[in-house]
Amino acid sequence: MSSSLNASKLDDLVGLQSIKRAARKLATPGNTTHAVLLYGGEGSGKSTVARLLSQAWLCLSPVEGEACGDCKACRSFAKQQNADFVRVSPMGKSNLILLRQIVPVESPEPAPHIPVTVLLRTPPITSRHKVVLIENADRMNSDSANALLKSLEEPFEYTRFVLTSSSLSRILPTIRSRCMSISCPYPMAQDLPDTIDKKVAEMAEGSLGEIERIIENPEIYSSLWQFAESLMSRKAYEALAAADEFKRICENWAEAYDIAARKAQSEASAHLARYIMKLRPDRPAWVHAVAETHRRIQQNAHPLATFDAMFAEMLAEQ
């Protein structure tokens, strides 16, 4: 199965059936909707939908509301060289979308891309529309939001906007009112492939990003879940064995996702805490022990000694 996060077609996405239908309708030639706001939690798939819709709006020959993938506009988009497209995202230490990203202004630090209003001054060069993708639109400061509003209020016929946000309430009501707002909910259990252990998927709390990682390596998550279940019946004298087993799980995690050992230890610890919260909500001390281990790992504590201490503390209560 293709990864939804790297999807090249809407059908590659897990769930989101109504959003897929809406995206196809929007990209159909003749549709006059000029601005869409996709909102939902982290990992809900909204960024992927935004990218696919942007490409479909650029595409010269969309097929059933999706980009053909073969025209000049699609090929240049795939190479991140489409002159009719600009992707705007938060920048700098402030992690904000700044005024100079929307309109040209005198600044010692130029914007990382052509300002939006400059892009929109002329009709498309090689594409069907000119498209502006604004990621994390809730990170616009007041100046950039007001500047964007002017373009949204009086758009050119060839202009299309795609905005994404995880915090709809932080976007100006005047901007929201000029966009078609589409909610991107987390996938339901029935939308998931049968190969995914539903208990493990539940731990992803619906996050499409997390579900995609499970799809890539279901055995990694299953082994961690089984390990968490086994802790419920282990005795205090098994603490060192549990630490060794968890260390092996972390090593497999690092190999599976090609990440550094410490990052894998941190991620696995965070997931173990969530699993324990599900399995033993009556043991907050266990959750605290794992959370403390997660914090210490991030602060470069020695992993094996930290795991030994964690499981010794947890299993002492058995």
mmCIF file of C-alpha atoms in Angstrom:
data_model
loop_
_atom_site.group_PDB
_atom_site.id
_atom_site.type_symbol
_atom_site.label_atom_id
_atom_site.label_comp_id
_atom_site.label_asym_id
_atom_site.label_seq_id
_atom_site.Cartn_x
_atom_site.Cartn_y
_atom_site.Cartn_z
ATOM 1 C CA MET A 1 0.000 0.000 0.000
ATOM 2 C CA SER A 2 1.287 3.486 -0.841
ATOM 3 C CA SER A 3 2.046 5.763 2.049
ATOM 4 C CA SER A 4 -0.666 8.370 2.454
ATOM 5 C CA LEU A 5 1.903 10.924 3.528
ATOM 6 C CA ASN A 6 3.624 10.492 0.158
ATOM 7 C CA ALA A 7 0.417 9.906 -1.772
ATOM 8 C CA SER A 8 0.392 10.677 -5.486
ATOM 9 C CA LYS A 9 -3.364 10.091 -5.755
ATOM 10 C CA LEU A 10 -6.272 10.819 -3.474
ATOM 11 C CA ASP A 11 -7.152 7.137 -3.378
ATOM 12 C CA ASP A 12 -3.805 6.465 -1.674
ATOM 13 C CA LEU A 13 -5.099 8.272 1.424
ATOM 14 C CA VAL A 14 -6.545 6.267 4.290
ATOM 15 C CA GLY A 15 -10.143 7.305 4.993
ATOM 16 C CA LEU A 16 -11.192 10.931 4.318
ATOM 17 C CA GLN A 17 -13.802 9.790 1.795
ATOM 18 C CA SER A 18 -15.879 12.988 1.874
ATOM 19 C CA ILE A 19 -12.758 15.158 1.651
ATOM 20 C CA LYS A 20 -11.579 13.208 -1.403
ATOM 21 C CA ARG A 21 -14.928 13.790 -3.121
ATOM 22 C CA ALA A 22 -14.800 17.495 -2.291
ATOM 23 C CA ALA A 23 -11.235 17.836 -3.599
ATOM 24 C CA ARG A 24 -12.131 16.151 -6.883
ATOM 25 C CA LYS A 25 -15.144 18.428 -7.328
ATOM 26 C CA LEU A 26 -13.063 21.528 -6.603
ATOM 27 C CA ALA A 27 -10.436 20.578 -9.191
ATOM 28 C CA THR A 28 -12.965 19.844 -11.929
ATOM 29 C CA PRO A 29 -12.734 22.379 -14.782
ATOM 30 C CA GLY A 30 -15.491 24.950 -14.424
ATOM 31 C CA ASN A 31 -15.541 24.981 -10.627
ATOM 32 C CA THR A 32 -15.164 28.611 -9.530
ATOM 33 C CA THR A 33 -14.272 28.132 -5.855
ATOM 34 C CA HIS A 34 -11.106 30.161 -5.409
ATOM 35 C CA ALA A 35 -10.080 29.460 -1.790
ATOM 36 C CA VAL A 36 -10.191 26.360 0.409
ATOM 37 C CA LEU A 37 -9.280 26.025 4.081
ATOM 38 C CA LEU A 38 -8.452 22.465 5.160
ATOM 39 C CA TYR A 39 -8.392 22.075 8.915
ATOM 40 C CA GLY A 40 -7.784 19.173 11.262
ATOM 41 C CA GLY A 41 -5.429 17.764 13.868
ATOM 42 C CA GLU A 42 -1.782 16.944 13.332
ATOM 43 C CA GLY A 43 -1.480 13.871 11.135
ATOM 44 C CA SER A 44 -5.044 14.099 9.836
ATOM 45 C CA GLY A 45 -3.946 14.132 6.173
ATOM 46 C CA LYS A 46 -4.874 17.755 5.442
ATOM 47 C CA SER A 47 -1.379 18.634 4.176
ATOM 48 C CA THR A 48 -1.436 15.771 1.693
ATOM 49 C CA VAL A 49 -4.902 16.745 0.458
ATOM 50 C CA ALA A 50 -3.694 20.351 0.120
ATOM 51 C CA ARG A 51 -0.718 19.279 -1.992
ATOM 52 C CA LEU A 52 -2.818 17.052 -4.252
ATOM 53 C CA LEU A 53 -5.475 19.738 -4.694
ATOM 54 C CA SER A 54 -2.785 22.319 -5.499
ATOM 55 C CA GLN A 55 -1.356 20.065 -8.193
ATOM 56 C CA ALA A 56 -4.825 19.329 -9.601
ATOM 57 C CA TRP A 57 -5.537 23.064 -9.867
ATOM 58 C CA LEU A 58 -2.243 23.562 -11.704
ATOM 59 C CA CYS A 59 -2.710 20.549 -14.001
ATOM 60 C CA LEU A 60 -3.535 21.299 -17.636
ATOM 61 C CA SER A 61 -5.521 18.082 -18.129
ATOM 62 C CA PRO A 62 -7.034 16.883 -14.846
ATOM 63 C CA VAL A 63 -8.628 13.446 -14.943
ATOM 64 C CA GLU A 64 -11.760 13.018 -12.807
ATOM 65 C CA GLY A 65 -10.697 15.887 -10.585
ATOM 66 C CA GLU A 66 -7.099 14.758 -10.091
ATOM 67 C CA ALA A 67 -3.819 15.827 -11.634
ATOM 68 C CA CYS A 68 -2.785 13.826 -14.674
ATOM 69 C CA GLY A 69 0.837 13.694 -13.534
ATOM 70 C CA ASP A 70 2.151 13.907 -17.113
ATOM 71 C CA CYS A 71 1.555 17.457 -18.359
ATOM 72 C CA LYS A 72 4.155 20.208 -18.197
ATOM 73 C CA ALA A 73 2.538 21.747 -15.123
ATOM 74 C CA CYS A 74 2.534 18.431 -13.251
ATOM 75 C CA ARG A 75 6.116 17.586 -14.174
ATOM 76 C CA SER A 76 7.403 20.967 -13.022
ATOM 77 C CA PHE A 77 5.342 20.690 -9.816
ATOM 78 C CA ALA A 78 6.914 17.312 -9.065
ATOM 79 C CA LYS A 79 10.355 18.909 -9.458
ATOM 80 C CA GLN A 80 9.288 21.840 -7.229
ATOM 81 C CA GLN A 81 9.898 24.186 -10.159
ATOM 82 C CA ASN A 82 6.384 25.239 -11.172
ATOM 83 C CA ALA A 83 6.466 29.004 -11.764
ATOM 84 C CA ASP A 84 2.721 29.309 -11.141
ATOM 85 C CA PHE A 85 2.856 27.897 -7.632
ATOM 86 C CA VAL A 86 4.131 29.182 -4.311
ATOM 87 C CA ARG A 87 4.192 27.343 -1.002
ATOM 88 C CA VAL A 88 4.066 29.578 2.058
ATOM 89 C CA SER A 89 4.929 28.235 5.514
ATOM 90 C CA PRO A 90 6.060 29.663 8.868
ATOM 91 C CA MET A 91 9.676 30.762 8.952
ATOM 92 C CA GLY A 92 12.427 31.917 11.275
ATOM 93 C CA LYS A 93 12.742 31.716 15.033
ATOM 94 C CA SER A 94 9.274 33.200 15.433
ATOM 95 C CA ASN A 95 7.759 30.343 13.395
ATOM 96 C CA LEU A 96 5.353 32.841 11.827
ATOM 97 C CA ILE A 97 4.201 33.678 8.313
ATOM 98 C CA LEU A 98 5.461 37.204 7.839
ATOM 99 C CA LEU A 99 4.302 40.181 5.804
ATOM 100 C CA ARG A 100 7.214 39.907 3.354
ATOM 101 C CA GLN A 101 5.975 36.445 2.363
ATOM 102 C CA ILE A 102 2.663 37.944 1.231
ATOM 103 C CA VAL A 103 3.662 41.324 -0.218
ATOM 104 C CA PRO A 104 7.024 42.795 -1.275
ATOM 105 C CA VAL A 105 8.529 44.913 1.509
ATOM 106 C CA GLU A 106 11.928 46.378 2.226
ATOM 107 C CA SER A 107 13.688 43.940 4.547
ATOM 108 C CA PRO A 108 17.282 42.911 5.285
ATOM 109 C CA GLU A 109 16.037 39.313 5.236
ATOM 110 C CA PRO A 110 14.248 38.469 1.984
ATOM 111 C CA ALA A 111 11.398 35.977 1.878
ATOM 112 C CA PRO A 112 12.344 32.399 0.933
ATOM 113 C CA HIS A 113 9.968 32.571 -2.037
ATOM 114 C CA ILE A 114 8.324 35.097 -4.334
ATOM 115 C CA PRO A 115 5.721 37.160 -2.418
ATOM 116 C CA VAL A 116 2.165 36.017 -3.001
ATOM 117 C CA THR A 117 0.946 39.287 -4.533
ATOM 118 C CA VAL A 118 3.868 39.341 -6.959
ATOM 119 C CA LEU A 119 3.069 35.806 -8.126
ATOM 120 C CA LEU A 120 -0.553 36.755 -8.721
ATOM 121 C CA ARG A 121 0.068 39.905 -10.790
ATOM 122 C CA THR A 122 0.119 38.013 -14.088
ATOM 123 C CA PRO A 123 -1.823 35.065 -15.512
ATOM 124 C CA PRO A 124 -0.376 31.538 -15.312
ATOM 125 C CA ILE A 125 2.620 30.783 -17.491
ATOM 126 C CA THR A 126 2.413 27.025 -17.975
ATOM 127 C CA SER A 127 -0.464 25.936 -15.713
ATOM 128 C CA ARG A 128 -4.243 26.087 -15.579
ATOM 129 C CA HIS A 129 -4.251 28.378 -12.519
ATOM 130 C CA LYS A 130 -1.867 30.217 -10.266
ATOM 131 C CA VAL A 131 -1.950 28.471 -6.901
ATOM 132 C CA VAL A 132 -0.921 29.639 -3.445
ATOM 133 C CA LEU A 133 -0.567 26.980 -0.751
ATOM 134 C CA ILE A 134 -0.389 28.424 2.773
ATOM 135 C CA GLU A 135 0.552 25.822 5.352
ATOM 136 C CA ASN A 136 -0.275 26.429 9.020
ATOM 137 C CA ALA A 137 -2.246 29.512 8.076
ATOM 138 C CA ASP A 138 -2.993 30.135 11.759
ATOM 139 C CA ARG A 139 0.675 31.175 12.070
ATOM 140 C CA MET A 140 0.158 34.349 10.030
ATOM 141 C CA ASN A 141 0.840 37.485 12.045
ATOM 142 C CA SER A 142 -1.725 40.287 11.883
ATOM 143 C CA ASP A 143 0.083 42.135 9.082
ATOM 144 C CA SER A 144 0.409 39.098 6.824
ATOM 145 C CA ALA A 145 -3.167 37.985 7.518
ATOM 146 C CA ASN A 146 -4.580 41.397 6.597
ATOM 147 C CA ALA A 147 -2.420 41.548 3.472
ATOM 148 C CA LEU A 148 -3.630 38.111 2.369
ATOM 149 C CA LEU A 149 -7.224 39.168 3.006
ATOM 150 C CA LYS A 150 -6.993 41.758 0.237
ATOM 151 C CA SER A 151 -6.055 39.056 -2.291
ATOM 152 C CA LEU A 152 -8.826 36.778 -1.052
ATOM 153 C CA GLU A 153 -11.444 39.509 -1.289
ATOM 154 C CA GLU A 154 -10.798 40.351 -4.947
ATOM 155 C CA PRO A 155 -9.162 37.317 -6.544
ATOM 156 C CA PHE A 156 -8.219 37.114 -10.173
ATOM 157 C CA GLU A 157 -10.136 34.526 -12.175
ATOM 158 C CA TYR A 158 -7.002 32.424 -12.500
ATOM 159 C CA THR A 159 -6.138 32.515 -8.776
ATOM 160 C CA ARG A 160 -6.581 29.624 -6.364
ATOM 161 C CA PHE A 161 -5.716 29.465 -2.640
ATOM 162 C CA VAL A 162 -5.283 26.397 -0.433
ATOM 163 C CA LEU A 163 -4.856 27.009 3.290
ATOM 164 C CA THR A 164 -4.229 24.444 6.031
ATOM 165 C CA SER A 165 -4.560 24.797 9.782
ATOM 166 C CA SER A 166 -4.585 22.755 12.970
ATOM 167 C CA SER A 167 -6.139 25.632 14.897
ATOM 168 C CA LEU A 168 -9.142 27.030 13.073
ATOM 169 C CA SER A 169 -10.018 29.491 15.858
ATOM 170 C CA ARG A 170 -6.707 31.324 15.384
ATOM 171 C CA ILE A 171 -7.500 32.311 11.799
ATOM 172 C CA LEU A 172 -9.173 35.671 11.221
ATOM 173 C CA PRO A 173 -12.952 35.270 10.801
ATOM 174 C CA THR A 174 -12.732 37.491 7.709
ATOM 175 C CA ILE A 175 -10.303 35.021 6.113
ATOM 176 C CA ARG A 176 -12.403 32.016 7.101
ATOM 177 C CA SER A 177 -15.495 33.636 5.603
ATOM 178 C CA ARG A 178 -13.795 33.919 2.204
ATOM 179 C CA CYS A 179 -12.739 30.280 2.087
ATOM 180 C CA MET A 180 -14.601 27.033 1.721
ATOM 181 C CA SER A 181 -13.753 25.378 5.035
ATOM 182 C CA ILE A 182 -13.357 21.592 4.963
ATOM 183 C CA SER A 183 -12.768 19.520 8.079
ATOM 184 C CA CYS A 184 -10.247 16.699 7.825
ATOM 185 C CA PRO A 185 -11.161 14.304 10.652
ATOM 186 C CA TYR A 186 -8.971 11.443 11.760
ATOM 187 C CA PRO A 187 -9.760 8.125 10.037
ATOM 188 C CA MET A 188 -12.339 5.859 11.640
ATOM 189 C CA ALA A 189 -11.434 2.294 12.585
ATOM 190 C CA GLN A 190 -13.424 0.899 9.653
ATOM 191 C CA ASP A 191 -11.290 2.929 7.226
ATOM 192 C CA LEU A 192 -8.074 1.190 8.243
ATOM 193 C CA PRO A 193 -6.501 -1.775 6.428
ATOM 194 C CA ASP A 194 -7.261 -5.191 7.902
ATOM 195 C CA THR A 195 -3.522 -5.770 8.382
ATOM 196 C CA ILE A 196 -3.424 -3.241 11.236
ATOM 197 C CA ASP A 197 -4.028 -4.514 14.748
ATOM 198 C CA LYS A 198 -6.995 -2.400 15.833
ATOM 199 C CA LYS A 199 -5.666 -2.245 19.396
ATOM 200 C CA VAL A 200 -2.440 -0.749 18.103
ATOM 201 C CA ALA A 201 -4.268 1.610 15.731
ATOM 202 C CA GLU A 202 -6.332 2.833 18.645
ATOM 203 C CA MET A 203 -3.128 3.938 20.309
ATOM 204 C CA ALA A 204 -2.423 6.193 17.314
ATOM 205 C CA GLU A 205 -5.486 8.135 18.447
ATOM 206 C CA GLY A 206 -6.633 8.480 14.837
ATOM 207 C CA SER A 207 -3.528 10.313 13.629
ATOM 208 C CA LEU A 208 -3.045 9.495 9.952
ATOM 209 C CA GLY A 209 0.674 10.206 10.287
ATOM 210 C CA GLU A 210 0.983 7.699 13.114
ATOM 211 C CA ILE A 211 -1.226 5.198 11.323
ATOM 212 C CA GLU A 212 1.040 5.449 8.282
ATOM 213 C CA ARG A 213 4.038 4.546 10.438
ATOM 214 C CA ILE A 214 2.103 1.551 11.740
ATOM 215 C CA ILE A 215 1.264 0.500 8.177
ATOM 216 C CA GLU A 216 4.962 0.645 7.288
ATOM 217 C CA ASN A 217 6.055 -1.499 10.255
ATOM 218 C CA PRO A 218 3.072 -3.072 12.047
ATOM 219 C CA GLU A 219 5.276 -5.650 13.766
ATOM 220 C CA ILE A 220 7.223 -2.898 15.565
ATOM 221 C CA TYR A 221 4.086 -1.509 17.171
ATOM 222 C CA SER A 222 2.660 -4.948 17.880
ATOM 223 C CA SER A 223 5.844 -6.006 19.678
ATOM 224 C CA LEU A 224 5.715 -2.883 21.832
ATOM 225 C CA TRP A 225 2.038 -3.471 22.623
ATOM 226 C CA GLN A 226 2.717 -7.101 23.544
ATOM 227 C CA PHE A 227 5.627 -6.005 25.703
ATOM 228 C CA ALA A 228 3.389 -3.503 27.513
ATOM 229 C CA GLU A 229 0.799 -6.241 28.079
ATOM 230 C CA SER A 230 3.468 -8.564 29.474
ATOM 231 C CA LEU A 231 4.452 -5.990 32.091
ATOM 232 C CA MET A 232 1.063 -6.412 33.723
ATOM 233 C CA SER A 233 2.049 -9.862 35.054
ATOM 234 C CA ARG A 234 5.817 -9.563 35.515
ATOM 235 C CA LYS A 235 7.475 -9.720 38.929
ATOM 236 C CA ALA A 236 10.011 -7.366 40.472
ATOM 237 C CA TYR A 237 12.929 -9.754 39.864
ATOM 238 C CA GLU A 238 12.240 -9.537 36.089
ATOM 239 C CA ALA A 239 13.059 -5.811 35.900
ATOM 240 C CA LEU A 240 16.496 -6.277 34.312
ATOM 241 C CA ALA A 241 15.127 -8.726 31.746
ATOM 242 C CA ALA A 242 12.360 -6.245 30.905
ATOM 243 C CA ALA A 243 14.955 -3.497 30.441
ATOM 244 C CA ASP A 244 16.977 -5.684 28.053
ATOM 245 C CA GLU A 245 13.844 -6.565 26.076
ATOM 246 C CA PHE A 246 12.772 -2.937 25.806
ATOM 247 C CA LYS A 247 16.280 -1.983 24.660
ATOM 248 C CA ARG A 248 15.979 -4.535 21.826
ATOM 249 C CA ILE A 249 12.609 -3.069 20.865
ATOM 250 C CA CYS A 250 14.241 0.365 20.680
ATOM 251 C CA GLU A 251 17.051 -1.023 18.505
ATOM 252 C CA ASN A 252 14.510 -2.569 16.127
ATOM 253 C CA TRP A 253 12.613 0.736 16.101
ATOM 254 C CA ALA A 254 15.757 2.640 15.103
ATOM 255 C CA GLU A 255 16.495 0.168 12.313
ATOM 256 C CA ALA A 256 12.928 0.100 11.015
ATOM 257 C CA TYR A 257 12.653 3.877 10.717
ATOM 258 C CA ASP A 258 16.328 4.579 10.022
ATOM 259 C CA ILE A 259 16.657 7.021 12.911
ATOM 260 C CA ALA A 260 19.244 7.605 15.632
ATOM 261 C CA ALA A 261 19.190 5.305 18.648
ATOM 262 C CA ARG A 262 18.294 8.058 21.105
ATOM 263 C CA LYS A 263 15.403 9.259 18.960
ATOM 264 C CA ALA A 264 14.098 5.692 18.754
ATOM 265 C CA GLN A 265 14.399 5.311 22.537
ATOM 266 C CA SER A 266 12.509 8.556 23.029
ATOM 267 C CA GLU A 267 9.722 7.596 20.597
ATOM 268 C CA ALA A 268 9.350 4.079 21.998
ATOM 269 C CA SER A 269 9.199 5.426 25.559
ATOM 270 C CA ALA A 270 6.483 7.895 24.593
ATOM 271 C CA HIS A 271 4.423 5.105 23.002
ATOM 272 C CA LEU A 272 4.964 2.813 25.975
ATOM 273 C CA ALA A 273 3.543 5.504 28.259
ATOM 274 C CA ARG A 274 0.424 5.741 26.091
ATOM 275 C CA TYR A 275 -0.006 1.973 26.047
ATOM 276 C CA ILE A 276 0.304 1.754 29.819
ATOM 277 C CA MET A 277 -2.239 4.538 30.248
ATOM 278 C CA LYS A 278 -4.638 2.413 28.213
ATOM 279 C CA LEU A 279 -3.853 -0.885 29.911
ATOM 280 C CA ARG A 280 -3.507 0.301 33.503
ATOM 281 C CA PRO A 281 -5.199 3.655 34.083
ATOM 282 C CA ASP A 282 -5.161 2.723 37.792
ATOM 283 C CA ARG A 283 -1.356 2.929 37.855
ATOM 284 C CA PRO A 284 -0.438 6.604 37.360
ATOM 285 C CA ALA A 285 2.926 5.907 38.992
ATOM 286 C CA TRP A 286 3.819 3.657 36.046
ATOM 287 C CA VAL A 287 2.961 6.362 33.551
ATOM 288 C CA HIS A 288 4.998 8.842 35.584
ATOM 289 C CA ALA A 289 7.996 6.461 35.585
ATOM 290 C CA VAL A 290 7.908 6.092 31.789
ATOM 291 C CA ALA A 291 7.377 9.834 31.271
ATOM 292 C CA GLU A 292 10.368 10.545 33.515
ATOM 293 C CA THR A 293 12.441 8.069 31.513
ATOM 294 C CA HIS A 294 11.368 9.785 28.294
ATOM 295 C CA ARG A 295 12.511 13.118 29.723
ATOM 296 C CA ARG A 296 15.863 11.709 30.880
ATOM 297 C CA ILE A 297 16.516 10.045 27.523
ATOM 298 C CA GLN A 298 15.958 13.395 25.800
ATOM 299 C CA GLN A 299 18.504 14.889 28.209
ATOM 300 C CA ASN A 300 21.123 12.313 27.162
ATOM 301 C CA ALA A 301 20.913 9.987 30.152
ATOM 302 C CA HIS A 302 22.469 6.526 29.697
ATOM 303 C CA PRO A 303 19.614 4.489 28.188
ATOM 304 C CA LEU A 304 20.215 1.037 29.687
ATOM 305 C CA ALA A 305 20.719 2.354 33.228
ATOM 306 C CA THR A 306 17.631 4.525 32.799
ATOM 307 C CA PHE A 307 15.555 1.572 31.577
ATOM 308 C CA ASP A 308 16.809 -0.555 34.480
ATOM 309 C CA ALA A 309 15.679 2.080 36.962
ATOM 310 C CA MET A 310 12.329 2.547 35.243
ATOM 311 C CA PHE A 311 11.334 -1.111 35.249
ATOM 312 C CA ALA A 312 12.680 -1.649 38.765
ATOM 313 C CA GLU A 313 10.418 1.160 39.965
ATOM 314 C CA MET A 314 7.408 -0.087 38.027
ATOM 315 C CA LEU A 315 7.645 -3.779 38.847
ATOM 316 C CA ALA A 316 8.350 -3.145 42.517
ATOM 317 C CA GLU A 317 4.605 -2.492 42.811
ATOM 318 C CA GLN A 318 3.665 -5.961 41.489
#
